[in-house]
Short mmCIF file of C-alpha atoms and ligand atoms in Angstrom, two decimals:
data_model
loop_
_atom_site.label_atom_id
_atom_site.label_comp_id
_atom_site.label_asym_id
_atom_site.label_seq_id
_atom_site.Cartn_x
_atom_site.Cartn_y
_atom_site.Cartn_z
CA MET A 15 98.91 97.81 67.25
CA PHE A 16 100.38 95.90 70.06
CA ALA A 17 99.58 98.69 72.94
CA PHE A 18 96.30 98.58 71.32
CA LEU A 19 95.64 94.82 72.06
CA ASN A 20 97.39 95.00 75.44
CA LYS A 21 95.02 97.77 76.31
CA ASN A 22 92.34 95.95 75.44
CA ASN A 23 93.51 92.66 77.06
CA ALA A 24 93.92 94.66 80.19
CA THR A 25 90.64 96.36 80.01
CA THR A 26 88.68 92.98 79.92
CA ALA A 27 88.42 92.89 83.48
CA ALA A 28 87.10 89.32 83.78
CA ALA A 29 88.33 86.79 86.38
CA VAL A 30 91.69 85.66 85.42
CA GLU A 31 94.12 83.04 86.97
CA LEU A 32 97.20 84.18 87.72
CA ASP A 33 100.49 82.05 88.15
CA PRO A 34 101.71 82.83 91.68
CA LYS A 35 105.48 82.15 90.84
CA ARG A 36 105.47 84.69 88.08
CA ILE A 37 103.85 87.81 90.07
CA PRO A 38 106.15 90.85 88.98
CA ALA A 39 108.23 91.70 91.49
CA HIS A 40 108.15 95.37 90.97
CA VAL A 41 104.91 97.12 89.68
CA ALA A 42 104.87 100.78 89.04
CA ILE A 43 101.59 102.90 87.90
CA ILE A 44 101.21 106.07 86.00
CA MET A 45 97.72 107.07 88.02
CA ASP A 46 95.94 108.88 85.33
CA GLY A 47 92.51 110.14 84.58
CA ASN A 48 91.19 111.52 87.77
CA GLY A 49 90.30 114.56 86.01
CA ARG A 50 88.45 113.13 83.27
CA TRP A 51 86.44 110.47 86.01
CA ALA A 52 85.49 113.78 87.64
CA LYS A 53 84.54 115.81 84.24
CA ALA A 54 82.38 112.84 83.31
CA ARG A 55 80.20 112.95 86.56
CA HIS A 56 80.11 116.86 86.29
CA LEU A 57 82.37 117.00 89.75
CA PRO A 58 85.55 119.21 90.36
CA ARG A 59 88.65 117.78 89.31
CA ILE A 60 89.67 117.39 93.05
CA ALA A 61 86.78 115.02 93.39
CA GLY A 62 88.58 112.63 90.87
CA HIS A 63 91.95 112.74 93.10
CA LYS A 64 89.73 112.07 96.21
CA GLU A 65 88.58 109.01 94.66
CA GLY A 66 91.79 108.05 93.46
CA MET A 67 93.28 108.33 96.85
CA ASN A 68 90.84 105.59 97.72
CA THR A 69 91.84 103.65 94.72
CA VAL A 70 95.30 103.76 96.17
CA LYS A 71 94.23 102.04 99.28
CA THR A 72 92.46 99.52 97.15
CA ILE A 73 95.34 98.55 94.97
CA THR A 74 98.07 98.64 97.71
CA ILE A 75 96.07 96.09 99.63
CA ALA A 76 95.36 93.96 96.32
CA ALA A 77 99.19 93.99 95.38
CA SER A 78 100.35 93.19 98.81
CA ASP A 79 98.01 90.05 98.86
CA LEU A 80 99.34 89.00 95.15
CA GLY A 81 102.99 88.89 96.44
CA VAL A 82 104.10 92.31 94.60
CA LYS A 83 107.46 93.24 96.54
CA VAL A 84 107.33 96.90 95.40
CA LEU A 85 104.57 98.82 94.23
CA THR A 86 105.48 102.36 92.86
CA LEU A 87 102.87 105.08 92.69
CA TYR A 88 103.38 108.25 90.53
CA ALA A 89 101.41 110.67 92.95
CA PHE A 90 102.94 113.81 91.59
CA SER A 91 105.37 114.90 89.06
CA THR A 92 108.00 117.74 88.63
CA GLU A 93 105.65 119.08 86.39
CA ASN A 94 102.65 118.82 88.06
CA TRP A 95 103.44 122.32 89.75
CA LYS A 96 102.20 123.83 86.60
CA ARG A 97 98.47 123.04 87.32
CA PRO A 98 96.18 125.58 89.12
CA LYS A 99 97.37 126.61 92.72
CA ALA A 100 93.99 125.08 94.39
CA GLU A 101 94.48 121.50 93.06
CA VAL A 102 98.25 121.61 93.52
CA ASN A 103 97.40 122.26 97.27
CA TYR A 104 94.83 119.46 97.10
CA LEU A 105 97.23 117.08 95.89
CA MET A 106 99.65 118.24 98.67
CA GLN A 107 97.22 117.53 101.21
CA LEU A 108 96.16 113.94 99.95
CA PRO A 109 99.32 112.16 101.40
CA VAL A 110 98.29 113.70 104.71
CA ASN A 111 94.90 112.37 104.21
CA PHE A 112 96.10 109.36 103.10
CA PHE A 113 98.20 108.15 105.72
CA ASP A 114 96.26 110.09 108.65
CA THR A 115 93.80 107.14 107.97
CA PHE A 116 95.53 104.71 106.43
CA VAL A 117 98.79 103.85 108.26
CA PRO A 118 97.31 101.30 110.62
CA ASP A 119 95.81 99.08 107.62
CA LEU A 120 99.63 99.46 106.25
CA VAL A 121 100.79 98.13 109.52
CA LYS A 122 98.47 95.33 109.68
CA ASN A 123 99.53 94.39 106.26
CA ASN A 124 103.05 94.64 106.49
CA VAL A 125 103.46 97.49 104.05
CA ARG A 126 106.51 99.82 104.20
CA VAL A 127 106.28 103.02 103.24
CA GLN A 128 108.80 104.95 100.70
CA VAL A 129 109.27 107.92 99.24
CA MET A 130 111.32 109.03 96.04
CA GLY A 131 111.47 112.64 94.82
CA TYR A 132 112.46 116.11 95.89
CA THR A 133 110.69 115.92 98.99
CA ASP A 134 112.43 118.59 100.44
CA GLN A 135 110.28 121.08 98.26
CA LEU A 136 107.15 119.69 99.42
CA PRO A 137 105.05 121.73 101.96
CA ALA A 138 106.20 121.23 105.70
CA ALA A 139 103.26 119.27 106.42
CA THR A 140 103.02 116.75 103.54
CA GLN A 141 106.61 116.36 104.64
CA LYS A 142 105.80 115.68 108.21
CA ALA A 143 103.21 113.30 107.11
CA VAL A 144 105.61 111.30 104.67
CA ASN A 145 108.06 110.99 107.36
CA LYS A 146 105.93 110.00 110.08
CA ALA A 147 104.62 107.18 107.86
CA ILE A 148 108.14 106.06 106.83
CA ALA A 149 109.07 106.04 110.67
CA ASP A 150 105.61 104.37 111.51
CA THR A 151 106.21 101.43 109.03
CA GLN A 152 109.87 101.03 109.31
CA ALA A 153 109.92 97.50 111.07
CA CYS A 154 107.48 96.20 108.12
CA ASP A 155 109.45 93.63 106.00
CA GLY A 156 106.50 92.89 103.49
CA MET A 157 105.48 94.91 100.31
CA VAL A 158 107.50 98.37 100.07
CA LEU A 159 104.87 101.11 98.88
CA ASN A 160 107.05 103.62 97.09
CA PHE A 161 105.45 106.84 96.41
CA ALA A 162 106.97 108.89 93.56
CA LEU A 163 106.12 112.34 95.09
CA ASN A 164 107.65 115.53 93.19
CA TYR A 165 109.48 113.05 90.97
CA GLY A 166 110.47 113.38 87.60
CA SER A 167 113.04 111.24 85.81
CA ARG A 168 115.16 113.56 83.91
CA ALA A 169 115.91 115.46 87.12
CA GLU A 170 116.77 112.68 89.01
CA MET A 171 119.18 111.40 86.34
CA ILE A 172 120.94 115.14 86.54
CA THR A 173 121.13 114.79 90.28
CA GLY A 174 122.83 111.14 89.92
CA ILE A 175 125.07 112.33 87.10
CA GLN A 176 126.17 115.20 89.03
CA ALA A 177 126.79 113.18 92.08
CA LEU A 178 129.02 111.11 90.31
CA ALA A 179 130.80 113.48 88.34
CA GLN A 180 131.54 114.69 92.12
CA GLN A 181 132.98 111.44 92.71
CA VAL A 182 135.16 111.24 89.94
CA ALA A 183 136.42 115.13 90.86
CA ASP A 184 137.10 114.48 94.13
CA GLY A 185 139.32 111.23 93.04
CA HIS A 186 136.91 108.80 94.59
CA LEU A 187 135.61 107.33 91.07
CA ALA A 188 137.33 106.44 87.95
CA VAL A 189 135.55 107.41 84.99
CA ASP A 190 135.54 103.81 83.26
CA ALA A 191 134.42 102.71 86.95
CA ILE A 192 131.04 104.32 85.64
CA ASP A 193 129.06 101.10 84.76
CA GLU A 194 125.10 100.06 85.00
CA THR A 195 125.67 99.28 88.39
CA ALA A 196 126.84 102.47 89.29
CA VAL A 197 124.13 104.39 87.55
CA ASP A 198 121.80 102.25 89.44
CA GLN A 199 123.15 103.32 92.72
CA ALA A 200 123.22 107.16 92.04
CA LEU A 201 119.38 107.31 91.31
CA MET A 202 116.48 107.18 93.68
CA THR A 203 115.35 103.67 93.15
CA ALA A 204 118.86 102.65 94.63
CA GLN A 205 116.75 102.33 97.85
CA LEU A 206 114.59 99.66 96.35
CA ALA A 207 117.51 97.12 95.58
CA PRO A 208 117.53 94.17 94.42
CA TYR A 209 113.85 95.42 92.94
CA ASN A 210 115.14 98.94 91.29
CA ASP A 211 113.65 98.54 88.07
CA PRO A 212 110.07 97.82 87.25
CA ASP A 213 108.88 94.24 85.74
CA LEU A 214 105.59 96.06 84.82
CA LEU A 215 104.58 99.37 84.12
CA ILE A 216 100.98 100.23 84.16
CA ARG A 217 99.38 103.42 82.45
CA THR A 218 95.85 104.22 83.13
CA SER A 219 93.00 106.28 81.21
CA GLY A 220 93.78 105.27 77.80
CA GLU A 221 96.95 107.65 77.48
CA GLU A 222 100.36 105.82 76.04
CA ARG A 223 103.05 107.67 76.98
CA ILE A 224 105.81 107.66 79.78
CA SER A 225 105.69 111.12 81.18
CA ASN A 226 109.52 111.38 82.33
CA PHE A 227 108.59 108.51 84.88
CA LEU A 228 111.60 105.90 85.47
CA LEU A 229 113.30 106.35 82.12
CA TRP A 230 116.34 104.39 83.08
CA GLN A 231 114.59 101.92 84.95
CA ILE A 232 111.88 101.01 82.52
CA ALA A 233 114.65 99.90 79.94
CA TYR A 234 113.04 96.01 80.03
CA SER A 235 109.60 96.35 81.97
CA GLU A 236 106.56 95.52 80.43
CA LEU A 237 104.23 97.83 79.40
CA VAL A 238 100.47 97.73 79.69
CA PHE A 239 98.30 100.51 79.05
CA THR A 240 94.52 100.29 79.80
CA ASP A 241 91.45 102.31 79.32
CA VAL A 242 90.31 102.21 82.69
CA LYS A 243 90.70 105.42 84.78
CA TRP A 244 92.36 105.54 87.77
CA PRO A 245 89.28 106.06 90.16
CA ASP A 246 87.79 103.12 88.55
CA PHE A 247 90.94 100.84 88.55
CA SER A 248 90.06 97.78 90.99
CA ALA A 249 92.01 94.49 92.03
CA THR A 250 90.43 92.82 89.13
CA THR A 251 91.71 95.35 86.68
CA LEU A 252 95.02 95.02 88.42
CA GLN A 253 94.99 91.24 88.05
CA ALA A 254 94.11 91.66 84.29
CA CYS A 255 97.07 94.00 83.93
CA ILE A 256 99.50 91.11 85.83
CA ALA A 257 97.89 88.66 83.51
CA ASP A 258 98.70 90.34 80.45
CA PHE A 259 102.41 90.57 81.91
CA GLN A 260 102.31 86.90 82.32
CA ARG A 261 101.44 86.44 78.83
CA ARG A 262 104.40 88.33 77.19
CA ASP A 263 107.72 86.45 76.54
CA ARG A 264 110.37 88.65 78.18
CA ARG A 265 113.82 87.93 76.41
CA PHE A 266 115.88 91.04 77.74
CA GLY A 267 117.88 91.12 74.47
CA GLY A 268 118.21 87.37 74.23
CA LEU A 269 116.03 84.55 72.71
CA SER A 270 113.31 82.71 74.54
CA ASP A 271 113.58 79.14 75.51
CA GLN A 272 111.23 78.15 72.45
CA LYS A 273 113.78 79.76 69.85
C1 FPP B 1263 96.57 112.28 87.01
O1 FPP B 1263 95.22 112.26 86.60
C2 FPP B 1263 96.59 112.14 88.49
C3 FPP B 1263 97.37 113.00 89.15
C4 FPP B 1263 98.41 113.98 88.90
C5 FPP B 1263 97.13 112.62 90.80
C6 FPP B 1263 97.56 111.49 91.13
C7 FPP B 1263 97.43 111.42 92.50
C8 FPP B 1263 96.18 110.43 93.17
C9 FPP B 1263 95.73 109.31 92.23
C10 FPP B 1263 96.06 110.42 94.40
C11 FPP B 1263 97.39 109.98 95.18
C12 FPP B 1263 97.19 109.45 96.71
C13 FPP B 1263 98.51 109.81 97.35
C14 FPP B 1263 97.94 108.91 98.74
C15 FPP B 1263 99.67 110.53 97.15
P1 FPP B 1263 95.13 113.80 86.13
O2 FPP B 1263 94.33 114.64 87.08
O3 FPP B 1263 95.87 114.07 85.02
O4 FPP B 1263 93.46 113.32 85.24
P2 FPP B 1263 93.49 113.77 83.59
O5 FPP B 1263 94.31 113.50 82.99
O6 FPP B 1263 92.04 113.18 83.53
O7 FPP B 1263 93.17 115.14 83.87
#
């Protein structure tokens, strides 16, 4: 019921007034619907991914202009390897094309690139492009553009739990010292501190599920689902999603001021 209302709000992409003091610091996006966007145009699925890459450029600048501190984009999941090889190859090539053409704009907009995920399993050319983009933008101190590449939340938690267990086994950590901060620090989002957790999670294309994305970190995130497919997602749609976020009453388990 609420998701349905939210979805409609976010889809009504009329001009919206945003409160500049309540821009979500960390926005995470599950970029979905590239394939359906292409199919509706009788194009191959990769045409949707190509257009999706252009949307990433637009939304990066739009988010940075709005004052977002961290923009996390789910670009490739640990489950996406199950797709046809040609599509996987294309998705692995996208970061190369993206950074080849876009790093000067990122630097101009003071945006720093980060990546989270099992990047050592990516093709060498993809790793090289990603590492170069991280190095080329390392002096930027504006928004962080954080790509989730070969990322999966359960795998991330397993890796984090193993690291904590190893510290216990080595005698460096007491079992009862494992608290929320220790878990935060063991996850891949530790590098985003103090903005580890998304304030707003957006999923495009009408699907309403989390798909193994940031399961620990979204405990108190506001969720916005929009019918808009990722290639059609615009700066205006982003503003509508943030307007939806600003209408929410975030209580973090407590009571709002009015109560
Ligand atoms: C989901 O749509 C999208 C993906 C699995 C890939 C997302 C990648 C991009 C948007 C481009 C990323 C750009 C860079 C720079 C890394 P889908 O293919 O599942 O769509 P469908 O559900 O309609 O089939």
